[in-house]
CSV table of C-alpha atoms in Angstrom, one decimal:
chain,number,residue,atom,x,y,z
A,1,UNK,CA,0.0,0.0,0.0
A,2,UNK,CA,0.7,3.6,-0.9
A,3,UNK,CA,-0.2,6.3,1.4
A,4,UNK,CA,0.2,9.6,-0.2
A,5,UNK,CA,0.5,11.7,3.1
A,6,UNK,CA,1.5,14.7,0.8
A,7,UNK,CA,-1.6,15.4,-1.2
A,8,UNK,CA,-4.4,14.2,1.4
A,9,UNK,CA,-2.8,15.9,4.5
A,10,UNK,CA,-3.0,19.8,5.7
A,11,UNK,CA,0.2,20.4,6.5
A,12,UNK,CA,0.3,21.8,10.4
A,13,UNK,CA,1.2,19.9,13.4
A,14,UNK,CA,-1.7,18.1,15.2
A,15,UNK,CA,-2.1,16.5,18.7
A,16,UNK,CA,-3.3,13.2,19.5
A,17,UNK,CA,-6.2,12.5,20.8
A,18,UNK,CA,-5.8,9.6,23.4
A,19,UNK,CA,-9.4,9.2,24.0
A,20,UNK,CA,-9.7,7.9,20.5
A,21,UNK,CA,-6.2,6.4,20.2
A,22,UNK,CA,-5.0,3.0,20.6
A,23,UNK,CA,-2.2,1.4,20.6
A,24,UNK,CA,-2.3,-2.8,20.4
A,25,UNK,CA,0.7,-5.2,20.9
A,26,UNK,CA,1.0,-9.0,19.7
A,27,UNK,CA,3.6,-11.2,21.3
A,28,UNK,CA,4.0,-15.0,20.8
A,29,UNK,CA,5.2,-17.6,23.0
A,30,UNK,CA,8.9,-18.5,22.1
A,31,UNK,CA,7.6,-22.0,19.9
A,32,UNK,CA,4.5,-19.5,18.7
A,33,UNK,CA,2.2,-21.6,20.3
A,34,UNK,CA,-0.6,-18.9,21.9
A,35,UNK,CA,-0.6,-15.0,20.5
A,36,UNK,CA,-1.1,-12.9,23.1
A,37,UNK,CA,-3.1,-9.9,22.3
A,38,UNK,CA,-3.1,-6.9,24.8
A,39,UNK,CA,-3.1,-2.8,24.9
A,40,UNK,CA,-1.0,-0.2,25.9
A,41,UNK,CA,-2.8,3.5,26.8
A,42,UNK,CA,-2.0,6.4,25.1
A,43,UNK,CA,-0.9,10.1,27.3
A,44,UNK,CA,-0.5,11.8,24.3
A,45,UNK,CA,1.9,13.0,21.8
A,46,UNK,CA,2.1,15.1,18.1
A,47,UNK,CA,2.3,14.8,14.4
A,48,UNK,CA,3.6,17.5,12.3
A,49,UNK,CA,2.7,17.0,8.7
A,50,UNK,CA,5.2,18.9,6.5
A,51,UNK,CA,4.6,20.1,3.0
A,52,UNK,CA,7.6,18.0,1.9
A,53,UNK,CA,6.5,14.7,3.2
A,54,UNK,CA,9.5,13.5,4.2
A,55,UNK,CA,10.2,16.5,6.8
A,56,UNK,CA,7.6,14.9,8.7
A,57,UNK,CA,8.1,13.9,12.5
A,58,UNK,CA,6.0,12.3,15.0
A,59,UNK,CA,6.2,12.1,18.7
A,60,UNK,CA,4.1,9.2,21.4
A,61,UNK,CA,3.7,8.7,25.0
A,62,UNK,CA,2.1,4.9,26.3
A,63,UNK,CA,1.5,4.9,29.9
A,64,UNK,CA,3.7,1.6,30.4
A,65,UNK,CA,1.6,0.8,33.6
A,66,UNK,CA,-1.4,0.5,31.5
A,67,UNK,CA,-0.8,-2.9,29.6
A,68,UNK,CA,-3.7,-5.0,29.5
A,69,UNK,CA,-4.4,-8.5,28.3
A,70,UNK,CA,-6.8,-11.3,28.6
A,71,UNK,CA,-4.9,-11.7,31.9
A,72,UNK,CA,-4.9,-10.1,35.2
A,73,UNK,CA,-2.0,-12.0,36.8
A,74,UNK,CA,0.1,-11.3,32.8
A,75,UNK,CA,-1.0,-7.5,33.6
A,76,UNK,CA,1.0,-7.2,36.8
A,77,UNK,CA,4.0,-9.0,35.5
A,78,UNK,CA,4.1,-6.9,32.8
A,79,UNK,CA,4.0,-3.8,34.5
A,80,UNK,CA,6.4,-5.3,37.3
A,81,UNK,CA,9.8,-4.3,37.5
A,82,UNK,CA,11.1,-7.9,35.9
A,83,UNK,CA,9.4,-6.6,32.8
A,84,UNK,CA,8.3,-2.6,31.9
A,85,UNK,CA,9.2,-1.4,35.5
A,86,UNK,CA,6.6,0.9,35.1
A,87,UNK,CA,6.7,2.0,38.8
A,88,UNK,CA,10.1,3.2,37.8
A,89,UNK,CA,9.6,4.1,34.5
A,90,UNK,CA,5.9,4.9,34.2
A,91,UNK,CA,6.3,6.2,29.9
A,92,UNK,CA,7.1,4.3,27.3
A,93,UNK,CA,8.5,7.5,24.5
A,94,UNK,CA,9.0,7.7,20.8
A,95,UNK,CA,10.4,10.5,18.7
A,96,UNK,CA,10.8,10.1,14.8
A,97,UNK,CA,14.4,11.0,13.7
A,98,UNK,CA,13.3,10.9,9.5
A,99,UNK,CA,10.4,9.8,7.3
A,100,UNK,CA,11.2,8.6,3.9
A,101,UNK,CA,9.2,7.2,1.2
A,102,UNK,CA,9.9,3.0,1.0
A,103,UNK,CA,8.7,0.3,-1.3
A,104,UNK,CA,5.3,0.1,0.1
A,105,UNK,CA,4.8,3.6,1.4
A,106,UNK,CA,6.4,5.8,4.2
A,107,UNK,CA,8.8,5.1,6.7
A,108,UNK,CA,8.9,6.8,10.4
A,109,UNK,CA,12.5,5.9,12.2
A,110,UNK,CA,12.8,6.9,15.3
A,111,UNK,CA,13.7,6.1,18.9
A,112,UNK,CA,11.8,4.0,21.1
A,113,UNK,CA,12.5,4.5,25.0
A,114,UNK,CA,11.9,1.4,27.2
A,115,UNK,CA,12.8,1.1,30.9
A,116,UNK,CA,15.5,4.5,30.0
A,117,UNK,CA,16.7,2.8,27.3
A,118,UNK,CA,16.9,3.7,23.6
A,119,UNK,CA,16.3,1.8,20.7
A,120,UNK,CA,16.1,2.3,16.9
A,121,UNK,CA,12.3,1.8,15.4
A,122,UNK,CA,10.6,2.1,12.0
A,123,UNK,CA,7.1,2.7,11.8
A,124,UNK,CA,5.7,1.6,8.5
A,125,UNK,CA,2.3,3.9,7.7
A,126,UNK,CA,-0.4,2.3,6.8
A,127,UNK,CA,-3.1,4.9,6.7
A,128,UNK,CA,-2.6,8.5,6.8
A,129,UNK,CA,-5.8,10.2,5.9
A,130,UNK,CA,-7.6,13.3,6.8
A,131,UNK,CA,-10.8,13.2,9.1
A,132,UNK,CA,-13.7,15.7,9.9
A,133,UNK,CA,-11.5,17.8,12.9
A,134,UNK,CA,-8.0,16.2,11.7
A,135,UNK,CA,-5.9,13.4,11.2
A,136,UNK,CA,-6.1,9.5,11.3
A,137,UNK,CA,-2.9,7.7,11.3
A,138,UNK,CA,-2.5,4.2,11.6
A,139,UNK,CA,1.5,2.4,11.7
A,140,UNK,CA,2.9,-0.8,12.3
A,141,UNK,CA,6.5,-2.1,13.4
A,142,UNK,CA,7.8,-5.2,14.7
A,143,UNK,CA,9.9,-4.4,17.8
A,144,UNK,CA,12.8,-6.8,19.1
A,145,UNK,CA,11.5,-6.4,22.7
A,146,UNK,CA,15.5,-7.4,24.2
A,147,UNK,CA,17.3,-4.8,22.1
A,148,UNK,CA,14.2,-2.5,23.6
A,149,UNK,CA,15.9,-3.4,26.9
A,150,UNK,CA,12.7,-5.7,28.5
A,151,UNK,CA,15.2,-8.8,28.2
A,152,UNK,CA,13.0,-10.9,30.6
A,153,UNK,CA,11.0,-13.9,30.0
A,154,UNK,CA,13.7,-15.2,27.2
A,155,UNK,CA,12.7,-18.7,27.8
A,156,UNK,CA,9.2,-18.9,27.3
A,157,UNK,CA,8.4,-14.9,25.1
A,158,UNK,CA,9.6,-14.9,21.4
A,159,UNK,CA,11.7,-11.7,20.7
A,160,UNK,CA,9.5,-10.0,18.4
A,161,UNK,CA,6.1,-7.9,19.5
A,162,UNK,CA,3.7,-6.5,16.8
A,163,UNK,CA,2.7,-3.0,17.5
A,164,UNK,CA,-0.1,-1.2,15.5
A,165,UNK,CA,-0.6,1.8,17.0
A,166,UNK,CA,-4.2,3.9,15.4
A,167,UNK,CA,-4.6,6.9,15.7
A,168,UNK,CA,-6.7,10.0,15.8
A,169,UNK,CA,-5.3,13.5,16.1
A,170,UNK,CA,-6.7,17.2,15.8
């Protein structure tokens, strides 16, 4: 898929809207027996559309103390300090660094902040479309959750978590 960000977007910077927002992650057992499906809060965060699409940048806040799965006891430990430590690092941050046009569309690196560490991400954007008061964006990476500095559960969590983040800004 395309998405043609410069001809269907206002440029302006916007602010998301995390009432409308979502953010979803999918993780797999380490033998990818069970998916496990769960959600992550949004605080808030910008997009700033520039007339030259790839002058672009983005910016997101997840509350990491708000994961939620199917699983109340999965919910704790995931919040716990073994895994996001969110008692110590209550945000999970990203800040784009470029936006370039790929094969399949446009491209968002930037820096993903886990626990006080950085690591390298790139957003792929699926949808990038104008709405009624704003903006809807939806983007997609695969994250290697151990370079992202939550290196527990090895054993029995495959590296890899899906994150589609969707959302609404004005």
């Amino acid at each position: 898929m395309t998405t043609n960000v410069q001809t269907t977007l206002r440029p302006g910077t916007y602010t998301l809207d995390p009432q409308r927002s979502s953010c979803r992650l999918t993780a797999t057992h380490v033998f990818g027996l069970k998916p496990v499906h769960a959600t992550v809060a949004l605080r808030g965060g910008t997009v700033t559309v520039a007339a030259d699409p790839a002058a672009s940048s983005a910016s997101a806040v997840l509350d990491a103390g708000s994961f939620h799965s199917d699983d109340a006891r999965r919910n704790k430990d995931i919040t716990g300090p073994k895994f996001l430590d969110a008692a110590n690092h209550p945000v999970i941050g990203f800040r784009s660094t470029g936006c370039r046009r790929g094969v399949a569309g446009w491209l968002l690196t930037g820096v993903l902040r886990v626990r006080g560490r950085d690591s390298e991400v790139t957003l792929a954007l699926d949808v990038a479309e104008p709405t009624a008061d704003g903006c809807h964006f939806v983007a997609s990476a695969t994250v290697d959750r151990v370079a992202a500095g939550v290196a527990t559960g090895r054993a029995i969590i495959a590296r890899p978590v899906r994150i589609t983040l969707d959302l609404y800004a004005g």
